[in-house]
């Protein structure tokens, strides 16, 4: 095991433990809702957003005992978005993280409530213990996550996505959509991890640039994988973008150019870290992980 894969394993285990502990037990009423919440969140996913939060924490000398809660909060928002996105009114998918989606395994009403309750739990966790050096910073962290998830962030990006099926978006419009739908939460993951420690304005600006580039690169790679990887490898239905005539980086640029673009975005992201030296090494490694992933 390389040092990086050991680190990934440690971070994934840590966030899994926090999530397992903070998600209500399936033995507590309402049992079925709690069971479905745990089903949606535990034991699956790459945990990319928590990895970004942990990696950014290195820059700010943040205590892992604190960062783990910021990491869990972003993962809960992400999990909620996947549950809702898979529902018939949105992407209508039956497979997620290698198992039936929540509305298939349970029912649609439960899936709606799972998403709602996961979102609330994310903010409960972010607000319920000291994470930042002072209360004002912590309040700004709550606001950062709220804005990233809201109508001018992820939910807004999803609205644009739903409205653009079958429409010929150009690259600028596609980028605008993904900056919101995928990029906003990825940016929040990086900034929240770092805000658990001490940050100068210059470092925050560098991290913001890194996060924006990685958020977009993540989506470019997602588009390539949807076109090229198998359902078994992805654990979700492959080839959906083309089947639904969705504009993607692959449909606009072709897979080869899309892969090049992802690497250019990684280079741009890492250039932003140049001044930060050795503590930025994990962020460079996570950038490689995001770009080179196969699922
Ligand atoms: C329903 C408000 C609302 C938003 C949904 C994020 C999103 C918006 C929809 C997910 C659909 C999708 C496939 C988006 C592309 C990028 C993405 C978020 C992929 C899934 O994330 P991964 O690869 O998943 O990090 P795992 O399962 O590894 O956590």
Short mmCIF file of N, CA, C and O in Angstrom, two decimals, residues 122-233:
data_model
loop_
_atom_site.label_atom_id
_atom_site.label_comp_id
_atom_site.label_asym_id
_atom_site.label_seq_id
_atom_site.Cartn_x
_atom_site.Cartn_y
_atom_site.Cartn_z
N UNK A 122 -26.65 17.37 7.92
CA UNK A 122 -25.37 18.00 7.55
C UNK A 122 -25.19 19.30 8.33
O UNK A 122 -24.12 19.56 8.91
N UNK A 123 -26.23 20.11 8.36
CA UNK A 123 -26.12 21.40 9.05
C UNK A 123 -26.09 21.23 10.56
O UNK A 123 -25.43 22.00 11.27
N UNK A 124 -26.80 20.23 11.04
CA UNK A 124 -26.76 19.92 12.48
C UNK A 124 -25.31 19.62 12.89
O UNK A 124 -24.78 20.17 13.86
N UNK A 125 -24.65 18.77 12.10
CA UNK A 125 -23.27 18.39 12.43
C UNK A 125 -22.33 19.60 12.35
O UNK A 125 -21.50 19.82 13.23
N UNK A 126 -22.51 20.39 11.29
CA UNK A 126 -21.62 21.54 11.09
C UNK A 126 -21.78 22.58 12.21
O UNK A 126 -20.85 23.32 12.52
N UNK A 127 -22.98 22.64 12.78
CA UNK A 127 -23.24 23.67 13.79
C UNK A 127 -23.09 23.16 15.22
O UNK A 127 -23.09 23.96 16.15
N UNK A 128 -22.93 21.85 15.40
CA UNK A 128 -23.12 21.33 16.75
C UNK A 128 -21.86 21.19 17.59
O UNK A 128 -21.94 20.86 18.76
N UNK A 129 -20.70 21.41 17.02
CA UNK A 129 -19.51 21.42 17.88
C UNK A 129 -18.48 22.39 17.34
O UNK A 129 -18.51 22.72 16.15
N UNK A 130 -17.56 22.85 18.19
CA UNK A 130 -16.61 23.85 17.72
C UNK A 130 -15.68 23.26 16.65
O UNK A 130 -15.00 22.27 16.88
N UNK A 131 -15.70 23.87 15.48
CA UNK A 131 -14.83 23.41 14.38
C UNK A 131 -13.79 24.47 14.01
O UNK A 131 -12.70 24.15 13.59
N UNK A 132 -14.20 25.73 14.14
CA UNK A 132 -13.31 26.82 13.70
C UNK A 132 -12.69 27.51 14.90
O UNK A 132 -13.05 27.23 16.04
N UNK A 133 -11.77 28.44 14.62
CA UNK A 133 -11.06 29.09 15.73
C UNK A 133 -11.96 30.05 16.50
O UNK A 133 -11.70 30.38 17.65
N UNK A 134 -13.04 30.53 15.84
CA UNK A 134 -13.98 31.39 16.57
C UNK A 134 -15.39 31.21 15.99
O UNK A 134 -15.56 30.63 14.92
N UNK A 135 -16.37 31.71 16.73
CA UNK A 135 -17.77 31.48 16.37
C UNK A 135 -18.13 32.14 15.03
O UNK A 135 -18.91 31.59 14.24
N UNK A 136 -17.53 33.32 14.77
CA UNK A 136 -17.86 34.02 13.52
C UNK A 136 -17.40 33.20 12.32
O UNK A 136 -18.10 33.09 11.31
N UNK A 137 -16.21 32.59 12.42
CA UNK A 137 -15.71 31.77 11.31
C UNK A 137 -16.61 30.55 11.13
O UNK A 137 -16.96 30.16 10.00
N UNK A 138 -17.02 29.96 12.23
CA UNK A 138 -17.88 28.78 12.12
C UNK A 138 -19.23 29.14 11.49
O UNK A 138 -19.77 28.39 10.67
N UNK A 139 -19.75 30.30 11.86
CA UNK A 139 -21.01 30.75 11.25
C UNK A 139 -20.83 30.92 9.75
O UNK A 139 -21.69 30.56 8.94
N UNK A 140 -19.68 31.46 9.36
CA UNK A 140 -19.42 31.65 7.91
C UNK A 140 -19.28 30.29 7.21
O UNK A 140 -19.60 30.16 6.03
N UNK A 141 -18.84 29.27 7.95
CA UNK A 141 -18.74 27.92 7.35
C UNK A 141 -20.15 27.36 7.08
O UNK A 141 -20.40 26.73 6.05
N UNK A 142 -21.05 27.60 8.03
CA UNK A 142 -22.44 27.14 7.84
C UNK A 142 -23.03 27.83 6.61
O UNK A 142 -23.67 27.20 5.77
N UNK A 143 -22.76 29.13 6.50
CA UNK A 143 -23.29 29.88 5.36
C UNK A 143 -22.66 29.40 4.04
O UNK A 143 -23.34 29.27 3.02
N UNK A 144 -21.37 29.10 4.09
CA UNK A 144 -20.68 28.61 2.88
C UNK A 144 -21.34 27.32 2.37
O UNK A 144 -21.61 27.17 1.18
N UNK A 145 -21.62 26.40 3.29
CA UNK A 145 -22.25 25.14 2.86
C UNK A 145 -23.68 25.38 2.37
O UNK A 145 -24.10 24.78 1.37
N UNK A 146 -24.39 26.27 3.06
CA UNK A 146 -25.78 26.57 2.64
C UNK A 146 -25.78 27.13 1.22
O UNK A 146 -26.60 26.74 0.38
N UNK A 147 -24.87 28.05 0.96
CA UNK A 147 -24.84 28.66 -0.37
C UNK A 147 -24.39 27.66 -1.44
O UNK A 147 -24.91 27.65 -2.55
N UNK A 148 -23.46 26.79 -1.08
CA UNK A 148 -22.98 25.80 -2.05
C UNK A 148 -24.09 24.82 -2.43
O UNK A 148 -24.15 24.34 -3.56
N UNK A 149 -24.97 24.52 -1.48
CA UNK A 149 -26.03 23.54 -1.74
C UNK A 149 -27.26 24.18 -2.37
O UNK A 149 -28.10 23.46 -2.94
N UNK A 150 -27.38 25.49 -2.30
CA UNK A 150 -28.64 26.16 -2.62
C UNK A 150 -28.86 26.49 -4.09
O UNK A 150 -28.20 25.95 -4.98
N UNK A 151 -29.81 27.40 -4.31
CA UNK A 151 -30.24 27.69 -5.68
C UNK A 151 -29.16 28.40 -6.50
O UNK A 151 -29.21 28.43 -7.72
N UNK A 152 -28.17 28.99 -5.80
CA UNK A 152 -27.06 29.60 -6.55
C UNK A 152 -25.83 28.71 -6.49
O UNK A 152 -24.73 29.13 -6.80
N UNK A 153 -26.06 27.46 -6.11
CA UNK A 153 -25.02 26.45 -6.09
C UNK A 153 -25.54 25.16 -6.71
O UNK A 153 -26.07 25.16 -7.82
N UNK A 154 -25.44 24.06 -5.94
CA UNK A 154 -25.76 22.73 -6.47
C UNK A 154 -27.21 22.60 -6.96
O UNK A 154 -27.45 22.10 -8.07
N UNK A 155 -28.18 23.05 -6.16
CA UNK A 155 -29.58 22.90 -6.58
C UNK A 155 -29.86 23.72 -7.84
O UNK A 155 -30.59 23.28 -8.74
N UNK A 156 -29.24 24.90 -7.92
CA UNK A 156 -29.40 25.72 -9.12
C UNK A 156 -28.79 25.04 -10.34
O UNK A 156 -29.36 25.05 -11.43
N UNK A 157 -27.62 24.43 -10.14
CA UNK A 157 -26.96 23.72 -11.24
C UNK A 157 -27.82 22.56 -11.72
O UNK A 157 -27.92 22.29 -12.93
N UNK A 158 -28.45 21.89 -10.76
CA UNK A 158 -29.33 20.78 -11.14
C UNK A 158 -30.53 21.30 -11.94
O UNK A 158 -30.97 20.65 -12.91
N UNK A 159 -31.06 22.46 -11.56
CA UNK A 159 -32.18 23.05 -12.29
C UNK A 159 -31.77 23.35 -13.73
O UNK A 159 -32.52 23.08 -14.69
N UNK A 160 -30.57 23.89 -13.90
CA UNK A 160 -30.07 24.20 -15.24
C UNK A 160 -29.90 22.89 -16.03
O UNK A 160 -30.26 22.81 -17.21
N UNK A 161 -29.38 21.89 -15.35
CA UNK A 161 -29.18 20.58 -15.99
C UNK A 161 -30.51 20.03 -16.51
O UNK A 161 -30.64 19.63 -17.67
N UNK A 162 -31.52 20.04 -15.65
CA UNK A 162 -32.83 19.49 -16.06
C UNK A 162 -33.41 20.27 -17.23
O UNK A 162 -34.05 19.70 -18.12
N UNK A 163 -33.16 21.58 -17.23
CA UNK A 163 -33.73 22.42 -18.30
C UNK A 163 -32.95 22.29 -19.61
O UNK A 163 -33.43 22.73 -20.65
N UNK A 164 -31.76 21.68 -19.55
CA UNK A 164 -30.92 21.70 -20.76
C UNK A 164 -30.90 20.37 -21.53
O UNK A 164 -30.22 20.28 -22.55
N UNK A 165 -31.65 19.38 -21.04
CA UNK A 165 -31.68 18.10 -21.75
C UNK A 165 -32.22 18.31 -23.16
O UNK A 165 -33.26 18.96 -23.36
N UNK A 166 -31.46 17.81 -24.14
CA UNK A 166 -31.90 17.93 -25.53
C UNK A 166 -31.61 19.28 -26.16
O UNK A 166 -31.93 19.52 -27.31
N UNK A 167 -30.98 20.18 -25.37
CA UNK A 167 -30.67 21.52 -25.91
C UNK A 167 -29.18 21.61 -26.24
O UNK A 167 -28.35 21.07 -25.52
N UNK A 168 -28.85 22.33 -27.29
CA UNK A 168 -27.43 22.43 -27.67
C UNK A 168 -26.70 23.50 -26.86
O UNK A 168 -26.59 24.63 -27.30
N UNK A 169 -26.20 23.15 -25.67
CA UNK A 169 -25.41 24.11 -24.87
C UNK A 169 -24.04 24.28 -25.51
O UNK A 169 -23.49 23.34 -26.06
N UNK A 170 -23.49 25.50 -25.40
CA UNK A 170 -22.08 25.64 -25.81
C UNK A 170 -21.19 25.42 -24.58
O UNK A 170 -21.69 25.22 -23.46
N UNK A 171 -19.87 25.47 -24.79
CA UNK A 171 -18.94 25.15 -23.70
C UNK A 171 -19.10 26.08 -22.49
O UNK A 171 -19.04 25.64 -21.34
N UNK A 172 -19.34 27.36 -22.78
CA UNK A 172 -19.50 28.32 -21.67
C UNK A 172 -20.74 27.98 -20.85
O UNK A 172 -20.71 28.02 -19.61
N UNK A 173 -21.81 27.63 -21.51
CA UNK A 173 -23.05 27.30 -20.79
C UNK A 173 -22.88 25.99 -20.01
O UNK A 173 -23.38 25.85 -18.88
N UNK A 174 -22.18 25.04 -20.63
CA UNK A 174 -21.94 23.76 -19.94
C UNK A 174 -21.10 23.99 -18.68
O UNK A 174 -21.40 23.46 -17.60
N UNK A 175 -20.08 24.84 -18.83
CA UNK A 175 -19.22 25.14 -17.70
C UNK A 175 -20.02 25.83 -16.59
O UNK A 175 -19.88 25.48 -15.41
N UNK A 176 -20.86 26.76 -16.96
CA UNK A 176 -21.68 27.48 -15.97
C UNK A 176 -22.54 26.49 -15.17
O UNK A 176 -22.63 26.56 -13.94
N UNK A 177 -23.13 25.54 -15.91
CA UNK A 177 -23.97 24.54 -15.24
C UNK A 177 -23.15 23.72 -14.23
O UNK A 177 -23.55 23.53 -13.08
N UNK A 178 -21.98 23.24 -14.67
CA UNK A 178 -21.21 22.34 -13.80
C UNK A 178 -20.51 23.06 -12.65
O UNK A 178 -20.29 22.46 -11.60
N UNK A 179 -20.15 24.33 -12.87
CA UNK A 179 -19.57 25.10 -11.76
C UNK A 179 -20.56 25.09 -10.59
O UNK A 179 -20.18 25.03 -9.42
N UNK A 180 -21.85 25.12 -10.92
CA UNK A 180 -22.88 25.13 -9.88
C UNK A 180 -23.21 23.72 -9.41
O UNK A 180 -23.16 23.40 -8.24
N UNK A 181 -23.55 22.84 -10.35
CA UNK A 181 -24.08 21.52 -9.99
C UNK A 181 -23.05 20.67 -9.23
O UNK A 181 -23.36 20.07 -8.19
N UNK A 182 -21.85 20.61 -9.73
CA UNK A 182 -20.82 19.77 -9.11
C UNK A 182 -19.76 20.60 -8.40
O UNK A 182 -19.28 20.24 -7.33
N UNK A 183 -19.40 21.72 -9.03
CA UNK A 183 -18.25 22.50 -8.54
C UNK A 183 -18.49 23.15 -7.19
O UNK A 183 -17.58 23.23 -6.37
N UNK A 184 -19.71 23.62 -6.96
CA UNK A 184 -19.96 24.39 -5.73
C UNK A 184 -19.69 23.55 -4.48
O UNK A 184 -19.07 24.03 -3.52
N UNK A 185 -20.11 22.31 -4.47
CA UNK A 185 -19.91 21.47 -3.28
C UNK A 185 -18.45 21.04 -3.13
O UNK A 185 -17.93 20.91 -2.02
N UNK A 186 -17.79 20.85 -4.27
CA UNK A 186 -16.36 20.50 -4.22
C UNK A 186 -15.56 21.68 -3.67
O UNK A 186 -14.68 21.52 -2.81
N UNK A 187 -15.92 22.87 -4.11
CA UNK A 187 -15.26 24.08 -3.58
C UNK A 187 -15.50 24.18 -2.07
O UNK A 187 -14.59 24.45 -1.29
N UNK A 188 -16.75 23.95 -1.66
CA UNK A 188 -17.08 24.03 -0.23
C UNK A 188 -16.28 23.00 0.56
O UNK A 188 -15.83 23.27 1.68
N UNK A 189 -16.07 21.82 0.01
CA UNK A 189 -15.32 20.77 0.71
C UNK A 189 -13.91 21.25 1.03
O UNK A 189 -13.42 21.09 2.16
N UNK A 190 -13.26 21.83 0.04
CA UNK A 190 -11.88 22.31 0.22
C UNK A 190 -11.84 23.45 1.25
O UNK A 190 -11.05 23.43 2.20
N UNK A 191 -12.73 24.41 1.07
CA UNK A 191 -12.68 25.60 1.93
C UNK A 191 -13.08 25.26 3.37
O UNK A 191 -12.49 25.77 4.33
N UNK A 192 -14.06 24.38 3.53
CA UNK A 192 -14.49 24.02 4.90
C UNK A 192 -13.37 23.26 5.63
O UNK A 192 -13.13 23.50 6.82
N UNK A 193 -12.70 22.36 4.92
CA UNK A 193 -11.59 21.64 5.55
C UNK A 193 -10.53 22.62 6.03
O UNK A 193 -10.04 22.53 7.16
N UNK A 194 -10.20 23.58 5.18
CA UNK A 194 -9.15 24.54 5.53
C UNK A 194 -9.60 25.49 6.63
O UNK A 194 -8.80 25.88 7.49
N UNK A 195 -10.87 25.83 6.64
CA UNK A 195 -11.35 26.79 7.64
C UNK A 195 -11.41 26.20 9.04
O UNK A 195 -11.63 26.92 10.01
N UNK A 196 -11.20 24.90 9.15
CA UNK A 196 -11.08 24.31 10.50
C UNK A 196 -9.73 24.67 11.13
O UNK A 196 -9.49 24.38 12.30
N UNK A 197 -8.83 25.24 10.33
CA UNK A 197 -7.52 25.63 10.86
C UNK A 197 -7.28 27.11 10.68
O UNK A 197 -8.21 27.91 10.73
N UNK A 198 -6.01 27.46 10.43
CA UNK A 198 -5.65 28.88 10.29
C UNK A 198 -5.29 29.17 8.85
O UNK A 198 -4.43 28.51 8.27
N UNK A 199 -5.93 30.17 8.28
CA UNK A 199 -5.77 30.48 6.85
C UNK A 199 -5.44 31.95 6.66
O UNK A 199 -6.11 32.80 7.25
N UNK A 200 -4.46 32.24 5.81
CA UNK A 200 -4.28 33.63 5.41
C UNK A 200 -5.17 33.89 4.20
O UNK A 200 -5.62 32.94 3.54
N UNK A 201 -5.39 35.16 3.88
CA UNK A 201 -6.21 35.49 2.71
C UNK A 201 -5.58 34.94 1.44
O UNK A 201 -6.27 34.44 0.55
N UNK A 202 -4.24 35.03 1.35
CA UNK A 202 -3.56 34.56 0.13
C UNK A 202 -3.75 33.05 -0.03
O UNK A 202 -3.99 32.55 -1.14
N UNK A 203 -3.66 32.31 1.07
CA UNK A 203 -3.84 30.86 1.00
C UNK A 203 -5.29 30.53 0.62
O UNK A 203 -5.54 29.64 -0.20
N UNK A 204 -6.23 31.26 1.20
CA UNK A 204 -7.64 31.02 0.88
C UNK A 204 -7.89 31.26 -0.62
O UNK A 204 -8.63 30.49 -1.27
N UNK A 205 -7.27 32.29 -1.17
CA UNK A 205 -7.45 32.58 -2.60
C UNK A 205 -6.86 31.45 -3.45
O UNK A 205 -7.47 31.01 -4.44
N UNK A 206 -5.69 30.97 -3.05
CA UNK A 206 -5.05 29.87 -3.80
C UNK A 206 -5.92 28.61 -3.73
O UNK A 206 -6.14 27.92 -4.75
N UNK A 207 -6.46 28.32 -2.55
CA UNK A 207 -7.31 27.13 -2.39
C UNK A 207 -8.59 27.25 -3.21
O UNK A 207 -9.08 26.28 -3.78
N UNK A 208 -9.13 28.46 -3.24
CA UNK A 208 -10.35 28.68 -4.00
C UNK A 208 -10.10 28.39 -5.48
O UNK A 208 -10.90 27.72 -6.15
N UNK A 209 -8.98 28.84 -6.00
CA UNK A 209 -8.66 28.60 -7.41
C UNK A 209 -8.47 27.10 -7.66
O UNK A 209 -9.00 26.53 -8.63
N UNK A 210 -7.71 26.46 -6.77
CA UNK A 210 -7.51 25.00 -6.87
C UNK A 210 -8.87 24.31 -6.91
O UNK A 210 -9.13 23.44 -7.77
N UNK A 211 -9.74 24.68 -5.98
CA UNK A 211 -11.03 23.97 -5.84
C UNK A 211 -11.90 24.15 -7.07
O UNK A 211 -12.56 23.20 -7.52
N UNK A 212 -11.90 25.35 -7.63
CA UNK A 212 -12.73 25.60 -8.81
C UNK A 212 -12.24 24.74 -9.98
O UNK A 212 -13.03 24.17 -10.73
N UNK A 213 -10.93 24.67 -10.15
CA UNK A 213 -10.37 23.87 -11.26
C UNK A 213 -10.66 22.38 -11.04
O UNK A 213 -11.05 21.67 -11.98
N UNK A 214 -10.51 21.91 -9.80
CA UNK A 214 -10.74 20.48 -9.53
C UNK A 214 -12.23 20.14 -9.67
O UNK A 214 -12.59 19.05 -10.15
N UNK A 215 -13.08 21.05 -9.27
CA UNK A 215 -14.52 20.82 -9.41
C UNK A 215 -14.91 20.59 -10.85
O UNK A 215 -15.67 19.66 -11.19
N UNK A 216 -14.35 21.42 -11.71
CA UNK A 216 -14.67 21.29 -13.14
C UNK A 216 -14.02 20.03 -13.72
O UNK A 216 -14.64 19.27 -14.48
N UNK A 217 -12.77 19.79 -13.32
CA UNK A 217 -12.06 18.60 -13.81
C UNK A 217 -12.81 17.33 -13.39
O UNK A 217 -12.93 16.38 -14.17
N UNK A 218 -13.34 17.33 -12.18
CA UNK A 218 -14.10 16.17 -11.69
C UNK A 218 -15.26 15.87 -12.65
O UNK A 218 -15.52 14.73 -13.02
N UNK A 219 -15.95 16.93 -13.07
CA UNK A 219 -17.11 16.74 -13.95
C UNK A 219 -16.69 16.30 -15.36
O UNK A 219 -17.35 15.47 -15.98
N UNK A 220 -15.57 16.86 -15.85
CA UNK A 220 -15.09 16.45 -17.17
C UNK A 220 -14.80 14.95 -17.16
O UNK A 220 -15.21 14.20 -18.06
N UNK A 221 -14.11 14.49 -16.10
CA UNK A 221 -13.79 13.07 -15.98
C UNK A 221 -15.09 12.25 -15.84
O UNK A 221 -15.21 11.17 -16.43
N UNK A 222 -16.03 12.78 -15.09
CA UNK A 222 -17.32 12.08 -14.92
C UNK A 222 -17.98 11.86 -16.29
O UNK A 222 -18.53 10.79 -16.57
N UNK A 223 -17.92 12.87 -17.14
CA UNK A 223 -18.50 12.75 -18.48
C UNK A 223 -17.77 11.69 -19.30
O UNK A 223 -18.39 10.92 -20.03
N UNK A 224 -16.44 11.67 -19.20
CA UNK A 224 -15.66 10.68 -19.95
C UNK A 224 -16.00 9.27 -19.46
O UNK A 224 -16.23 8.35 -20.26
N UNK A 225 -16.07 9.11 -18.14
CA UNK A 225 -16.37 7.78 -17.58
C UNK A 225 -17.77 7.34 -17.98
O UNK A 225 -18.00 6.15 -18.30
N UNK A 226 -18.72 8.27 -17.98
CA UNK A 226 -20.09 7.89 -18.37
C UNK A 226 -20.09 7.35 -19.80
O UNK A 226 -20.84 6.42 -20.13
N UNK A 227 -19.22 7.92 -20.64
CA UNK A 227 -19.18 7.49 -22.05
C UNK A 227 -18.36 6.22 -22.24
O UNK A 227 -18.64 5.42 -23.14
N UNK A 228 -17.33 6.01 -21.38
CA UNK A 228 -16.37 4.95 -21.69
C UNK A 228 -16.36 3.77 -20.73
O UNK A 228 -15.95 2.67 -21.11
N UNK A 229 -16.76 3.97 -19.49
CA UNK A 229 -16.66 2.88 -18.50
C UNK A 229 -17.96 2.06 -18.49
O UNK A 229 -18.98 2.46 -19.04
N UNK A 230 -17.87 0.90 -17.82
CA UNK A 230 -19.05 0.03 -17.78
C UNK A 230 -19.89 0.30 -16.53
O UNK A 230 -19.40 0.86 -15.55
N UNK A 231 -21.14 -0.13 -16.58
CA UNK A 231 -22.03 0.00 -15.42
C UNK A 231 -21.44 -0.73 -14.23
O UNK A 231 -21.48 -0.23 -13.10
N UNK A 232 -20.85 -1.91 -14.48
CA UNK A 232 -20.29 -2.71 -13.37
C UNK A 232 -19.16 -1.94 -12.69
O UNK A 232 -19.06 -1.91 -11.46
N UNK A 233 -18.30 -1.30 -13.48
CA UNK A 233 -17.18 -0.56 -12.89
C UNK A 233 -17.66 0.67 -12.14
O UNK A 233 -17.18 0.98 -11.05
#
